[in-house]
Coordinates of C-alpha atoms in Angstrom, one line a residue:
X2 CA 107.5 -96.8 -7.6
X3 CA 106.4 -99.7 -5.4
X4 CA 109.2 -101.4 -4.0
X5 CA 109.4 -104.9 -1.9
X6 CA 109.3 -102.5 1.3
X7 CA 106.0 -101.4 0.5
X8 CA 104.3 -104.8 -0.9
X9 CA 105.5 -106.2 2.7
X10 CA 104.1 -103.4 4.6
X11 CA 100.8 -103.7 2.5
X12 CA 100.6 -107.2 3.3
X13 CA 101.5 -107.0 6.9
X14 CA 98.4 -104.7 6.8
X15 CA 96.5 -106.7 5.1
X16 CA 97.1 -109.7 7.3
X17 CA 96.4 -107.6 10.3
X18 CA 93.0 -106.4 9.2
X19 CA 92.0 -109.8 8.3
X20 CA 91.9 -108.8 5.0
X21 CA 91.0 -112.1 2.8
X22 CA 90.2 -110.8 -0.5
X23 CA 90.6 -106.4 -2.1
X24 CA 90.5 -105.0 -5.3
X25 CA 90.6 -101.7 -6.3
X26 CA 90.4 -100.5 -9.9
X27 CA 87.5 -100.9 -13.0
X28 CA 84.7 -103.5 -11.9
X29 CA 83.7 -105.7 -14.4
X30 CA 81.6 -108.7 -14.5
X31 CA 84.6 -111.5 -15.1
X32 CA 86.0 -109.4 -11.9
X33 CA 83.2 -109.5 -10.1
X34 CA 82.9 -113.3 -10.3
X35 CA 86.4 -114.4 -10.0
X36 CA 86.5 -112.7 -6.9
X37 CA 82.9 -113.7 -5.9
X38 CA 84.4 -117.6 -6.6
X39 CA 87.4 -117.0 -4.6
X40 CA 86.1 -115.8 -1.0
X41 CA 83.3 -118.8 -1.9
X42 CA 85.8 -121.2 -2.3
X43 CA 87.8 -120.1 0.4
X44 CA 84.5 -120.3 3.0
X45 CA 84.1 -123.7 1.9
X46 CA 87.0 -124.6 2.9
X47 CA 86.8 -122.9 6.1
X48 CA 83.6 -124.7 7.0
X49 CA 81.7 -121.8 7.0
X50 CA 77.7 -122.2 7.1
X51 CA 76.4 -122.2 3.8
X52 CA 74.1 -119.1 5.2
X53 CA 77.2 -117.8 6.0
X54 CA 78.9 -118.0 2.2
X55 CA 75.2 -117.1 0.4
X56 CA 75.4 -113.8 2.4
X57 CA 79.0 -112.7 2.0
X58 CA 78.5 -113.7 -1.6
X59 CA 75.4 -111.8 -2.5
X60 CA 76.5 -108.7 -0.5
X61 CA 80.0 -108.9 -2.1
X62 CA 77.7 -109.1 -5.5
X63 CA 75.5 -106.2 -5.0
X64 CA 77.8 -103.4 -3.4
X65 CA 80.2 -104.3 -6.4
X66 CA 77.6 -104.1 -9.4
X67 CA 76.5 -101.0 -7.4
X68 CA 80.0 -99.7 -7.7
X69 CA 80.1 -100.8 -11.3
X70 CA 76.4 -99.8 -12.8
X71 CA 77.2 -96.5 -10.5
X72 CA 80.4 -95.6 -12.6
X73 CA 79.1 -96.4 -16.1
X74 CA 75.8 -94.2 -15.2
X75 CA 78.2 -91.6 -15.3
X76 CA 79.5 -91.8 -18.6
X77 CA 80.0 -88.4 -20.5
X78 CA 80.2 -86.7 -16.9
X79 CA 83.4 -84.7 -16.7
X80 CA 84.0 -87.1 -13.3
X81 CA 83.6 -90.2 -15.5
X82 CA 87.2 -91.3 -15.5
X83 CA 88.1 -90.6 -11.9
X84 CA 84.4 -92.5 -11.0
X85 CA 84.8 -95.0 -13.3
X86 CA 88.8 -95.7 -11.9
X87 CA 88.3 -95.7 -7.8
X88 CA 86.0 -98.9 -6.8
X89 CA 87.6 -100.9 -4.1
X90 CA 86.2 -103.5 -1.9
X91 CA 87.7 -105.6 0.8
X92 CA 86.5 -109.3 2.1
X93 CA 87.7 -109.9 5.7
X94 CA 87.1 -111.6 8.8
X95 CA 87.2 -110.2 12.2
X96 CA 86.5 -111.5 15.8
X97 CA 82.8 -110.4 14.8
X98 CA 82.6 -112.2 11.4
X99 CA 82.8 -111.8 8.1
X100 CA 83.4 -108.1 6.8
X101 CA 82.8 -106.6 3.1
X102 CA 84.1 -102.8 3.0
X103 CA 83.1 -101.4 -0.4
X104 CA 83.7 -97.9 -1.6
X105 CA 83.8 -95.2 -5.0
X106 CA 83.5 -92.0 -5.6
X107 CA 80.7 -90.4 -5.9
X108 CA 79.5 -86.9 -7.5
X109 CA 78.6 -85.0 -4.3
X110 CA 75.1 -84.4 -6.0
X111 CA 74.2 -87.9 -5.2
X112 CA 75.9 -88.2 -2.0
X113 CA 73.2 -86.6 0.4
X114 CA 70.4 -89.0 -1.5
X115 CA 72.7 -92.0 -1.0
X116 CA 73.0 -90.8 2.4
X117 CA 69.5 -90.3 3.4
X118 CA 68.8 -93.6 1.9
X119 CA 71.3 -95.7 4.0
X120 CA 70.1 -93.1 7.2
X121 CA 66.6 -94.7 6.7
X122 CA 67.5 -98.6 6.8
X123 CA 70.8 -98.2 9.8
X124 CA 68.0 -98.3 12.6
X125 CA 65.5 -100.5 11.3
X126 CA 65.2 -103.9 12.8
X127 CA 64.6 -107.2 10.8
X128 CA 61.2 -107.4 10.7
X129 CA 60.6 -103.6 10.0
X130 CA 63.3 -104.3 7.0
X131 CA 61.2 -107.0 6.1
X132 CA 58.6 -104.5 5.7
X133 CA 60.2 -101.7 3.9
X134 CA 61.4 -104.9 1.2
X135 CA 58.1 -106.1 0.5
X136 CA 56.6 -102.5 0.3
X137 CA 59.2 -101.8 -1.9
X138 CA 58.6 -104.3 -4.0
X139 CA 55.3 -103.3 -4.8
X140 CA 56.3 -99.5 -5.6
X141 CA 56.3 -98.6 -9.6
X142 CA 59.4 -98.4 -10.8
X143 CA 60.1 -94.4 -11.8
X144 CA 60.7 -94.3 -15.7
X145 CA 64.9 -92.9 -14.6
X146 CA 65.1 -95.7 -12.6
X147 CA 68.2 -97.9 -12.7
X148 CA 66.9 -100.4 -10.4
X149 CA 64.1 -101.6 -7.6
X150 CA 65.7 -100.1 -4.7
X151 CA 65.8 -103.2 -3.4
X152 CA 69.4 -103.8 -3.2
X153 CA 70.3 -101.5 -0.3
X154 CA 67.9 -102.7 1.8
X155 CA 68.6 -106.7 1.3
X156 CA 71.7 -106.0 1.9
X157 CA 70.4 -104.4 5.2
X158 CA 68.7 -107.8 5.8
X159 CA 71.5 -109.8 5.5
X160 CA 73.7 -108.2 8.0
X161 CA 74.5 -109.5 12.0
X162 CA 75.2 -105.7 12.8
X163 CA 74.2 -102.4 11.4
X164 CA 75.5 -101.8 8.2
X165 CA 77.7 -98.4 8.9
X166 CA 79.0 -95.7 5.7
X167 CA 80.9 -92.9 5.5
X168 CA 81.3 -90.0 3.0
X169 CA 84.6 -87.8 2.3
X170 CA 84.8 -84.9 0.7
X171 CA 87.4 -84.9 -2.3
X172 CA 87.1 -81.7 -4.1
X173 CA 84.1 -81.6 -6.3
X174 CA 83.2 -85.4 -5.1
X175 CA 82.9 -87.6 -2.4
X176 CA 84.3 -90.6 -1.5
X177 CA 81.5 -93.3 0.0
X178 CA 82.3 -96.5 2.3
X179 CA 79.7 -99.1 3.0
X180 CA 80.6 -101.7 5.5
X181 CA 78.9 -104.5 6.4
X182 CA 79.5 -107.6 8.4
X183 CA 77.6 -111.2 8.4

């Protein structure tokens, strides 16, 4: 059971990461704008460049409905549930900005694609993301597609530092982290 012992600790850490804003549990859209309204709000009332709040925002937005469109592709997979249960995603701020830490499971299956995708934007510089977007753009969608492929790399665009992941191994899946900072 959690106990007042606990909560404190939890928010002593979360006061000590700079933790602002974390969920963890089953995305949906109500969630994803509540939260989405808070950390704007709470910009604004920092004084934060508008540039600033538009980028946290539509970061926040994107890994999120990645997390959730992720989970329900799943449905009818025997990992559905355990998918479907294990978004989280942090909003901070740091001595180097603002920070959004996002992360699921994932079937191991589509953990080395995922991978090899985020391997190919790290090192890219603006202008060569600028590049891969509007290329991407003009690609034919695949008839499995769920998207553009255009959300990883904007996201890419938007940050002040290389966007950083990591991948770890829970039994039959993985568990994937996506941080990014503005």
């Amino acid at each position: 059971m959690f106990d007042d012992k606990m909560l404190m600790n939890l928010q002593s850490t979360l006061s000590s990461s700079g933790i602002l804003i974390s969920f963890s549990g089953r995305f949906s859209q109500g969630i994803i704008e509540e939260l989405g309204e808070a950390i704007m709000k709470h910009m604004e009332a920092e004084d934060r460049p508008r540039n600033d709040i538009y980028n946290v925002f539509a970061i926040f937005v994107e890994t999120t409905h990645n997390i959730k469109k992720y989970a329900l592709s799943k449905e009818g997979s025997k990992f559905y549930d355990p998918i479907y249960n294990s978004g989280i995603v942090t909003i901070g701020r740091n001595n180097e900005g603002y920070y959004i830490c996002a992360g699921n499971l994932i079937e191991k299956a589509d953990a080395d694609r995922l991978a090899a995708q985020l391997d190919s934007l790290i090192h890219l510089d603006k202008d060569q993301l600028k590049k891969r977007y509007k290329e991407q753009m003009k690609k034919a969608l695949p008839p499995d597609s769920k998207g553009a492929g255009l959300g990883l790399i904007d996201i890419a665009r938007k940050c002040s530092k290389p966007m950083s992941y990591s991948m770890r191994s829970i039994q039959d899946l993985s568990f994937f982290t996506l941080t990014v900072t503005v």
